[in-house]
Coordinates of C-alpha atoms and ligand atoms in Angstrom, one line a residue:
X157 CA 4.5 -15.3 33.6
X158 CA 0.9 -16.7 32.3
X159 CA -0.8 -14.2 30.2
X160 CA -0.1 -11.4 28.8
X161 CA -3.1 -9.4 27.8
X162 CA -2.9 -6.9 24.5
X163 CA -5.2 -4.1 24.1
X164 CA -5.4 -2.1 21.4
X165 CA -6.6 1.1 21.6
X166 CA -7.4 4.4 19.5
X167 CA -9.2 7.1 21.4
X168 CA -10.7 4.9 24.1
X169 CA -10.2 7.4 26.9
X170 CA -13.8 6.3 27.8
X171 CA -13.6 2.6 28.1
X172 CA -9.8 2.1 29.3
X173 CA -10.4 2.1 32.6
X174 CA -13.4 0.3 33.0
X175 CA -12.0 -2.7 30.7
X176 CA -8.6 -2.8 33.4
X177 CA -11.2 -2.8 36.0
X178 CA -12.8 -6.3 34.5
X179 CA -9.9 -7.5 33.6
X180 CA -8.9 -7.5 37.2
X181 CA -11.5 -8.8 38.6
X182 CA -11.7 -11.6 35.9
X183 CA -8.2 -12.2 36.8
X184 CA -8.2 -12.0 40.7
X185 CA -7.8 -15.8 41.3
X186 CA -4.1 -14.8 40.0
X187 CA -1.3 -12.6 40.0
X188 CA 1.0 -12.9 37.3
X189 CA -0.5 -11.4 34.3
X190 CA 0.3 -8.2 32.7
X191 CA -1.8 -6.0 30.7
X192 CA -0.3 -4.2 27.5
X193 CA -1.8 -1.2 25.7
X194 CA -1.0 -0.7 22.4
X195 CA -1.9 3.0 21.7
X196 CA -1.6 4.9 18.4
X197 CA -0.9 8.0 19.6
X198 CA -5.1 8.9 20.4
X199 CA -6.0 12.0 20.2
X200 CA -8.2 11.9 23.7
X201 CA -5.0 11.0 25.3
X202 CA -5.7 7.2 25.9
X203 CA -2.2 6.4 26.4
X204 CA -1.7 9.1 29.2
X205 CA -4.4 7.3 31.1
X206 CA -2.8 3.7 30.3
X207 CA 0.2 5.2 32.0
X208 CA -1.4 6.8 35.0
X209 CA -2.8 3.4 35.3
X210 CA 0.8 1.7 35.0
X211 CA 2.1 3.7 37.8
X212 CA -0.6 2.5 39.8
X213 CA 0.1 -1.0 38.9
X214 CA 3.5 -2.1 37.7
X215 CA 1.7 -4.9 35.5
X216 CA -0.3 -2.6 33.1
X217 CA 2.4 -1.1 30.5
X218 CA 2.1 1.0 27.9
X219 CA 3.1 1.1 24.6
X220 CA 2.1 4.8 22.8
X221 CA 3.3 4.0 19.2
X222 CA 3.8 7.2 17.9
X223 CA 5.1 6.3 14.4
X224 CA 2.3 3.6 13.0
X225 CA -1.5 3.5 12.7
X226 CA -3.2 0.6 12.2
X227 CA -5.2 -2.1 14.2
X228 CA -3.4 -5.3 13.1
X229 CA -0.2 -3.9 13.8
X230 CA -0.8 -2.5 16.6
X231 CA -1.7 -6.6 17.8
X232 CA 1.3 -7.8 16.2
X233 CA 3.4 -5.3 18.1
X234 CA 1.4 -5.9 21.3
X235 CA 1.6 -10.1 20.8
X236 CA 5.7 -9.4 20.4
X237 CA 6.0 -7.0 23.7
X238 CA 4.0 -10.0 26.0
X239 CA 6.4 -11.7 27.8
X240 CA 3.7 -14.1 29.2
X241 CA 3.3 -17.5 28.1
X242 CA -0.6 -17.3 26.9
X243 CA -1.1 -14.2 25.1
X244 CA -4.8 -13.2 24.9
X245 CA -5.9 -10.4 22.6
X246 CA -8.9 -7.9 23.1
X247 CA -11.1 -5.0 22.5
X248 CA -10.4 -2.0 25.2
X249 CA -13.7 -0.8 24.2
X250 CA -15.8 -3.4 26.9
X251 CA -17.8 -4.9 23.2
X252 CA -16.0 -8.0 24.8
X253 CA -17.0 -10.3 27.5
X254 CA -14.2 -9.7 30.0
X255 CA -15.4 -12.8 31.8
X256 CA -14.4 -15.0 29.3
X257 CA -10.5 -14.2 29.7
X258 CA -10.2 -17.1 31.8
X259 CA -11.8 -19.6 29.8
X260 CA -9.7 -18.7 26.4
X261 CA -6.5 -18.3 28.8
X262 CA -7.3 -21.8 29.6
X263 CA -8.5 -23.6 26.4
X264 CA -4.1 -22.9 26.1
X265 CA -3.7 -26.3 27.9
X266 CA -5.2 -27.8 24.9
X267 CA -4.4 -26.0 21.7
X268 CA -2.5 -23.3 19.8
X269 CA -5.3 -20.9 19.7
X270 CA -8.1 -20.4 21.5
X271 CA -11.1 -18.0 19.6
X272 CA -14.2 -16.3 21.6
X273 CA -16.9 -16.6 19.0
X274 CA -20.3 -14.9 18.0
X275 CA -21.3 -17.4 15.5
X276 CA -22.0 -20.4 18.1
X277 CA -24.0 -21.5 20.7
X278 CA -23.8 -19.8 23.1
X279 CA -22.5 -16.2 21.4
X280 CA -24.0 -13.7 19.7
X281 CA -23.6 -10.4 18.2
X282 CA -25.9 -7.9 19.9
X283 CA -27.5 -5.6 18.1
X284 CA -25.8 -5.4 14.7
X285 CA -27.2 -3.6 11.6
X286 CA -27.9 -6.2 8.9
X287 CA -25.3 -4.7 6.7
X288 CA -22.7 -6.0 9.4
X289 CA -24.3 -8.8 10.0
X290 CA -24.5 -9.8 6.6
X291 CA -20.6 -8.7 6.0
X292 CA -19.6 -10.8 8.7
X293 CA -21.3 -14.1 7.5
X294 CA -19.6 -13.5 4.0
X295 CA -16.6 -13.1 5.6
X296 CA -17.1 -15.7 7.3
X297 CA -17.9 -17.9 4.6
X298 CA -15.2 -17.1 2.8
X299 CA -12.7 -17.7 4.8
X300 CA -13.9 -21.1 5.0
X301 CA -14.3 -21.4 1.4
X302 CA -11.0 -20.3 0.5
X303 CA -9.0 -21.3 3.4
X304 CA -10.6 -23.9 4.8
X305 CA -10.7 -22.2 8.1
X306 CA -13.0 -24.3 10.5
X307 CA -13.2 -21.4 13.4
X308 CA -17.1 -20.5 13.6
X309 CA -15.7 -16.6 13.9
X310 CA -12.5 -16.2 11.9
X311 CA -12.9 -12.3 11.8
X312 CA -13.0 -12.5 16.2
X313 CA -11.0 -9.7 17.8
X314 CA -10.9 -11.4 20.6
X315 CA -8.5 -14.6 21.2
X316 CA -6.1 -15.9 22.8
X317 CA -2.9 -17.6 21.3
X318 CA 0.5 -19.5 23.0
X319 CA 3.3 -17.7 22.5
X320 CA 5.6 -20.1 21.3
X321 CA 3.1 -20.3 18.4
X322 CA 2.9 -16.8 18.0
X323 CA 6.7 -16.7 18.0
X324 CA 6.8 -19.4 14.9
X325 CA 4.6 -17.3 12.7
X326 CA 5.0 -13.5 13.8
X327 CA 7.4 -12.7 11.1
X328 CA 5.3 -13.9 8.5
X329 CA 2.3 -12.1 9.7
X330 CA 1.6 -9.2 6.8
X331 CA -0.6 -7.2 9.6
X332 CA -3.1 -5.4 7.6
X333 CA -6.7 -4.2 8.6
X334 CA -9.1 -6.6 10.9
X335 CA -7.9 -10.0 9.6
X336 CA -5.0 -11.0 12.0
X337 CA -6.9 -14.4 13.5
X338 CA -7.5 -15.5 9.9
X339 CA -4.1 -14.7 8.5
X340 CA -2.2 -16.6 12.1
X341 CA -4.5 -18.9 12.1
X342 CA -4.2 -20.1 8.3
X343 CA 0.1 -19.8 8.7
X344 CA -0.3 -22.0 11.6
X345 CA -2.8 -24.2 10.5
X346 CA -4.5 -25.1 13.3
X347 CA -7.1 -27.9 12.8
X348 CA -9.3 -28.0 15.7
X349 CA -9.3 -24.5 17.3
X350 CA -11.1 -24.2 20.6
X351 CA -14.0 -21.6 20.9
X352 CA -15.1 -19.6 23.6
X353 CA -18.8 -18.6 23.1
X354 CA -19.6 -14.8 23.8
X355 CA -21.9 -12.1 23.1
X356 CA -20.5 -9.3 21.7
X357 CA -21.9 -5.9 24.0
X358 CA -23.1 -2.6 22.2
X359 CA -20.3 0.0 22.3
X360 CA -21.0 2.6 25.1
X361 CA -18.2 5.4 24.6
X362 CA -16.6 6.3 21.6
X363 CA -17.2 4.9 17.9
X364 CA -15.8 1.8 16.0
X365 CA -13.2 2.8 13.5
X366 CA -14.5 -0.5 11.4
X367 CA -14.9 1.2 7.7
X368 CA -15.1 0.7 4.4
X369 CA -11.6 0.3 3.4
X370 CA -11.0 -2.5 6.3
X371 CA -14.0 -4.6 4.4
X372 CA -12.0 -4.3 1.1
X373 CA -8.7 -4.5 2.6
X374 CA -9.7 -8.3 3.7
X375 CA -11.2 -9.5 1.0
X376 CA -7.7 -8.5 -0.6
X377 CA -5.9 -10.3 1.9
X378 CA -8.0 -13.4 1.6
X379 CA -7.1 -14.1 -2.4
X380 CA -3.7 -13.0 -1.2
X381 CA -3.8 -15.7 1.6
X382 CA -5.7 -17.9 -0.6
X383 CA -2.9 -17.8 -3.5
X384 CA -0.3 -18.9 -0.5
X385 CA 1.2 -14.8 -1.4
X386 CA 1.2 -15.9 -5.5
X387 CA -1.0 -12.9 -6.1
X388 CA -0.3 -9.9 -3.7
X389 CA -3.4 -8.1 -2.6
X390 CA -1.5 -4.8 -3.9
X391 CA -1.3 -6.5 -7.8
X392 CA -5.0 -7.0 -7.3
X393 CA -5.9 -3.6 -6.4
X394 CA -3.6 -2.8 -8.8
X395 CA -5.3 -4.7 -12.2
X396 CA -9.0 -3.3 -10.3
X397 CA -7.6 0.1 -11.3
X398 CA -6.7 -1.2 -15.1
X399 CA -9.9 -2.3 -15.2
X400 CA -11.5 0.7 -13.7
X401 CA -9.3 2.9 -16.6
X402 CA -11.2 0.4 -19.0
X403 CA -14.0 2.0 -18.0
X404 CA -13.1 5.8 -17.9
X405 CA -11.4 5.6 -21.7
X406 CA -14.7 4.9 -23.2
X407 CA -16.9 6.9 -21.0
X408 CA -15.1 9.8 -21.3
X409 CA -14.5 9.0 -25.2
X410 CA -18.6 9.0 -25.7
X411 CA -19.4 11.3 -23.2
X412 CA -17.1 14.0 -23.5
X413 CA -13.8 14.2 -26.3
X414 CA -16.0 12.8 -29.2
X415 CA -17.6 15.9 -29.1
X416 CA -14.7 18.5 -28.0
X417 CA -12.2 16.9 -30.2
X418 CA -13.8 14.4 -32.7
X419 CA -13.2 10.8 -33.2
X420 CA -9.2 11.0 -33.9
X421 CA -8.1 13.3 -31.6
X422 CA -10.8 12.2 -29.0
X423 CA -9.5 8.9 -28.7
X424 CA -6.1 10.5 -27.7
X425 CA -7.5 12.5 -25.2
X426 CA -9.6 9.5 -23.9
X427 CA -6.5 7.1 -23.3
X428 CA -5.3 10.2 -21.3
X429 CA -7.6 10.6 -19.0
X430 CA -7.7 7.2 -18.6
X431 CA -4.0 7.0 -18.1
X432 CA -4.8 9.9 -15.3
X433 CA -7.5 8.7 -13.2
X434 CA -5.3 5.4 -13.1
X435 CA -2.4 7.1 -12.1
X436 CA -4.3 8.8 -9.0
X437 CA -6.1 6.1 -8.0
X438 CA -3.0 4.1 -8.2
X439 CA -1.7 6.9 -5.6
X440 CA -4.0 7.2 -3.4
X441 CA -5.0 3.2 -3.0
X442 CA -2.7 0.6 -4.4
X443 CA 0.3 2.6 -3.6
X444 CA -1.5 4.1 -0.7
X445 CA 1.4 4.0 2.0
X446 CA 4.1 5.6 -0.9
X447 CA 2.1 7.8 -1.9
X448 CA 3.5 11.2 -4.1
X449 CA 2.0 14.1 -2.7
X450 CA 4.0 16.9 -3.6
X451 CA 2.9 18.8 -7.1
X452 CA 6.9 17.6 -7.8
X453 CA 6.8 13.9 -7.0
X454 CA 2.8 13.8 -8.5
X455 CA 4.7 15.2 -12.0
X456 CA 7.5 12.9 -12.2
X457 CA 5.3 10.2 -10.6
X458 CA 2.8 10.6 -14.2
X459 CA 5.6 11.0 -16.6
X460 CA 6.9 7.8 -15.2
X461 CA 3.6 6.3 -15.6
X462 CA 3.1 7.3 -18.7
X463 CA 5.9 5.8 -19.6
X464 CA 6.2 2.8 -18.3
X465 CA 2.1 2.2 -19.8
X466 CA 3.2 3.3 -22.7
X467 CA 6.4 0.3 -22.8
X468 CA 3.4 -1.9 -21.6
X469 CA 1.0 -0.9 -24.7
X470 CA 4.3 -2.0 -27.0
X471 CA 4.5 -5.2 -25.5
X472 CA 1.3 -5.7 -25.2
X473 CA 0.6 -5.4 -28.9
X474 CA 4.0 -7.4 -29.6
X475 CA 3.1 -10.9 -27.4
X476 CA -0.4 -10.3 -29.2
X477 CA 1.2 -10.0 -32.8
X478 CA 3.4 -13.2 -32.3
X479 CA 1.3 -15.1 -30.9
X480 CA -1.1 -14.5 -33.3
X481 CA 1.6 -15.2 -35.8
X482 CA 2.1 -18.8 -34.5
X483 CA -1.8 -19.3 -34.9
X484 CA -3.5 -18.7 -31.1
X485 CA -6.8 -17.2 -31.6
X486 CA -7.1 -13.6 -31.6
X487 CA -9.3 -13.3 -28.2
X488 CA -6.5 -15.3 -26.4
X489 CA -3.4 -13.6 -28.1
X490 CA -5.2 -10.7 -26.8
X491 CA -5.6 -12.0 -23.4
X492 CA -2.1 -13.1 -23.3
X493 CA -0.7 -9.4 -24.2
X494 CA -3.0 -8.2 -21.7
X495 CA -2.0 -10.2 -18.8
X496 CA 2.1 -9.7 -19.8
X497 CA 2.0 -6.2 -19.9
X498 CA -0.3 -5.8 -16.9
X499 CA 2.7 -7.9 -14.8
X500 CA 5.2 -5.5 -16.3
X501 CA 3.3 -2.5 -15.8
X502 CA 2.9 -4.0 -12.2
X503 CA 6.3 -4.0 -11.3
X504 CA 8.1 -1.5 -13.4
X505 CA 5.7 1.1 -11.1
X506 CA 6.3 -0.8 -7.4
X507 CA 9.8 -0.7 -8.4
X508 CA 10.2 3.0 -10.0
X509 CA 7.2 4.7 -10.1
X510 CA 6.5 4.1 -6.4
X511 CA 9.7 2.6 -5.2
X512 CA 11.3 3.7 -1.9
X513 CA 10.7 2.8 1.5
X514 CA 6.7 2.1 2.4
X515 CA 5.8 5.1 5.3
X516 CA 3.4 2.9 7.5
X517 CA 0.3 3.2 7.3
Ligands
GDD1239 N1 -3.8 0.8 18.4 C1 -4.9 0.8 17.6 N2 -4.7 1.3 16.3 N3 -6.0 0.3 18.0 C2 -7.1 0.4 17.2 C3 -7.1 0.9 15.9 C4 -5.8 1.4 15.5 O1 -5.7 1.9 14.3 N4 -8.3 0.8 15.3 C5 -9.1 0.2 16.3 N5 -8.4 0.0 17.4 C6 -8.9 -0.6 18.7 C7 -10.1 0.1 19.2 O2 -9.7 1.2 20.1 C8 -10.7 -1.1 20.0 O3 -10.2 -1.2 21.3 C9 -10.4 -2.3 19.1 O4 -9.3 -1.9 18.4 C10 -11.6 -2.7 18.2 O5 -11.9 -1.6 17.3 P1 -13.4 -1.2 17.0 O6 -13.3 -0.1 16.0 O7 -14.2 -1.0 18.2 O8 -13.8 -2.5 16.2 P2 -15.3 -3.0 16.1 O9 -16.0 -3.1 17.4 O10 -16.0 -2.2 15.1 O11 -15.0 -4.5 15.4 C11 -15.1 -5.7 16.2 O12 -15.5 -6.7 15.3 C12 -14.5 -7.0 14.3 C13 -14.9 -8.1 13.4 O13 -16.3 -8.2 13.2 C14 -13.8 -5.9 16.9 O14 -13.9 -7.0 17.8 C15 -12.7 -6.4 15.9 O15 -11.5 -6.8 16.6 C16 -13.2 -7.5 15.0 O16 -12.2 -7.8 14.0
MN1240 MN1 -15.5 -2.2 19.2

């Protein structure tokens, strides 16, 4: 088969049809092409309408995943399902130019990967706010920076990719958020990648599910990409919330327990809270896909915690103590007992505290 073409979709009820129209007619010089919908279970039904359209027309299938959420992984899974040589990945949502599909299908003859780009002559990005506009450039940026990416739009949605190349990196993939291109890209290093210019349309039905979290989520990934997997993007989040308790033990501490408790017992109470707002946000972000949500698990899960922080604060204070004693400087004795109980901390809690097998996301 030539291409296999993967959309993703999550509540797209509105655009599904309309994107298989144009991706027929882009497609009519030829025949052997399948379309595959990855759908996450959408509440408007999308994936009933992906399979009305399959019996119409043996060479759209549909894939309603019923067990996963997730946009990356909903590429990944589509990418593995094509059974086409080119595999070409895209919006269901008509943002892009269907009429490009058989200029990326064909860059194949010449490279890996083949990426339809905003940032070039030629593309464009409609009418973005300046907040997106601005977050894609950094983006951008640093993935060029850090991983020396040459692509003009790393963060594209829209791309096309052979499969034997897939093939070589798909278990390897860590699909996360927005950032497949940048994470397949980067495993396969590809030096020169073709681009496909193309304006990116205004969204006519249905919203973009683009948020917040997906913006942190890759900058994450990139020092996790960037460290070739040295430091996880979960051990990052994970020292942002140490950081973060930093913060709460002395503003609660002057704020509040100085006053309820006084000075000694206050500081107690301080180190508690802290311990407490690390512990949920540990729960609900770094350990998001484990988390404890039963009053029984969230009990054991902050007694564990505890714990284990409290082993930490021992060691901590021990790596500080000797190597103080063998005459580093106090700041960097400090720094040292910091970073080794911060890595034990780390995985005492992926390994107990949260252990057991990740629910996807
Ligand atoms: N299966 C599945 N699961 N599909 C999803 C999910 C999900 O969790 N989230 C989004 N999609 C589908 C949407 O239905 C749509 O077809 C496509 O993925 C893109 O999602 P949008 O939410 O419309 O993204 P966007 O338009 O805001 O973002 C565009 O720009 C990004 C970078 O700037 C897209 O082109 C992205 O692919 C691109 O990374
Ligand atoms: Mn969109």
């Amino acid at each position: 088969m030539y291409a296999s073409i993967i959309l993703p979709t999550y509540n797209e009820a509105g655009s599904l049809p309309r994107a298989i129209e144009a991706l027929r007619a882009a497609l009519s010089g030829r025949e052997d092409w399948e379309v595959i919908v990855v759908d996450d279970n959408s509440p408007d039904g999308t994936w009933q309408i992906a399979q009305e359209l399959g019996r119409a027309d043996a060479r759209i299938r549909c894939y309603r995943r019923l067990d996963r959420r997730g946009l990356s992984s909903a590429i990944v899974d589509g990418l593995s399902l094509g059974t086409g040589e080119r595999l070409l990945v895209m919006d269901a949502d008509l943002q892009h130019d269907t009429s490009k599909v058989p200029e990326l299908l064909a860059a194949l003859d010449t490279a890996d990967v083949s990426v339809g780009s905003r940032f070039m002559r030629g593309g464009g990005t409609g009418e973005w706010s300046r907040r997106r506009l601005l977050l894609s450039r950094l983006a951008t940026l640093a993935c060029r920076m850090v991983l020396g990416l040459r692509t003009s739009d790393p963060m594209s949605g829209f791309f096309a990719v052979r499969r034997e190349a897939f093939l070589k990196v798909a278990a390897r993939l860590n699909p996360r958020g927005y950032k497949l291109l940048m994470e397949m890209l980067t495993l396969l290093r590809v030096k020169p990648v073709a681009e496909v210019p193309y304006v990116f349309s205004p969204r006519l039905v249905g919203e973009s599910k683009l948020s917040g979290a997906v913006v942190w989520e890759f900058f994450l990934s990139l020092a996790e990409l960037g460290t070739r997997n040295l430091i996880s993007a979960r051990f990052l989040k994970y020292a942002l919330v140490g950081l973060s308790g930093v913060g709460v033990q002395y503003a609660s501490f002057y704020l509040l327990w100085r006053y309820v408790l006084g000075e000694e017992a206050g500081t107690f109470a301080a180190i508690g809270t802290a311990a407490l707002s690390n512990y949920l946000a540990n729960n609900s972000w770094t350990f998001s896909e484990r988390r404890h949500s039963s009053t029984a698990d969230v009990l054991r899960g902050f007694g564990l915690f505890v714990v284990i922080s409290a082993c930490g604060a021992f060691i901590n204070q021990s790596v500080t103590w000797y190597l103080q004693h063998l005459g580093a400087l106090l700041p960097l004795a400090m720094a040292a007992g910091i970073a080794v109980s911060t890595v034990w901390n780390y995985f005492l809690n992926l390994d107990l505290t949260w252990k057991g097998h990740a629910r996807p996301e």
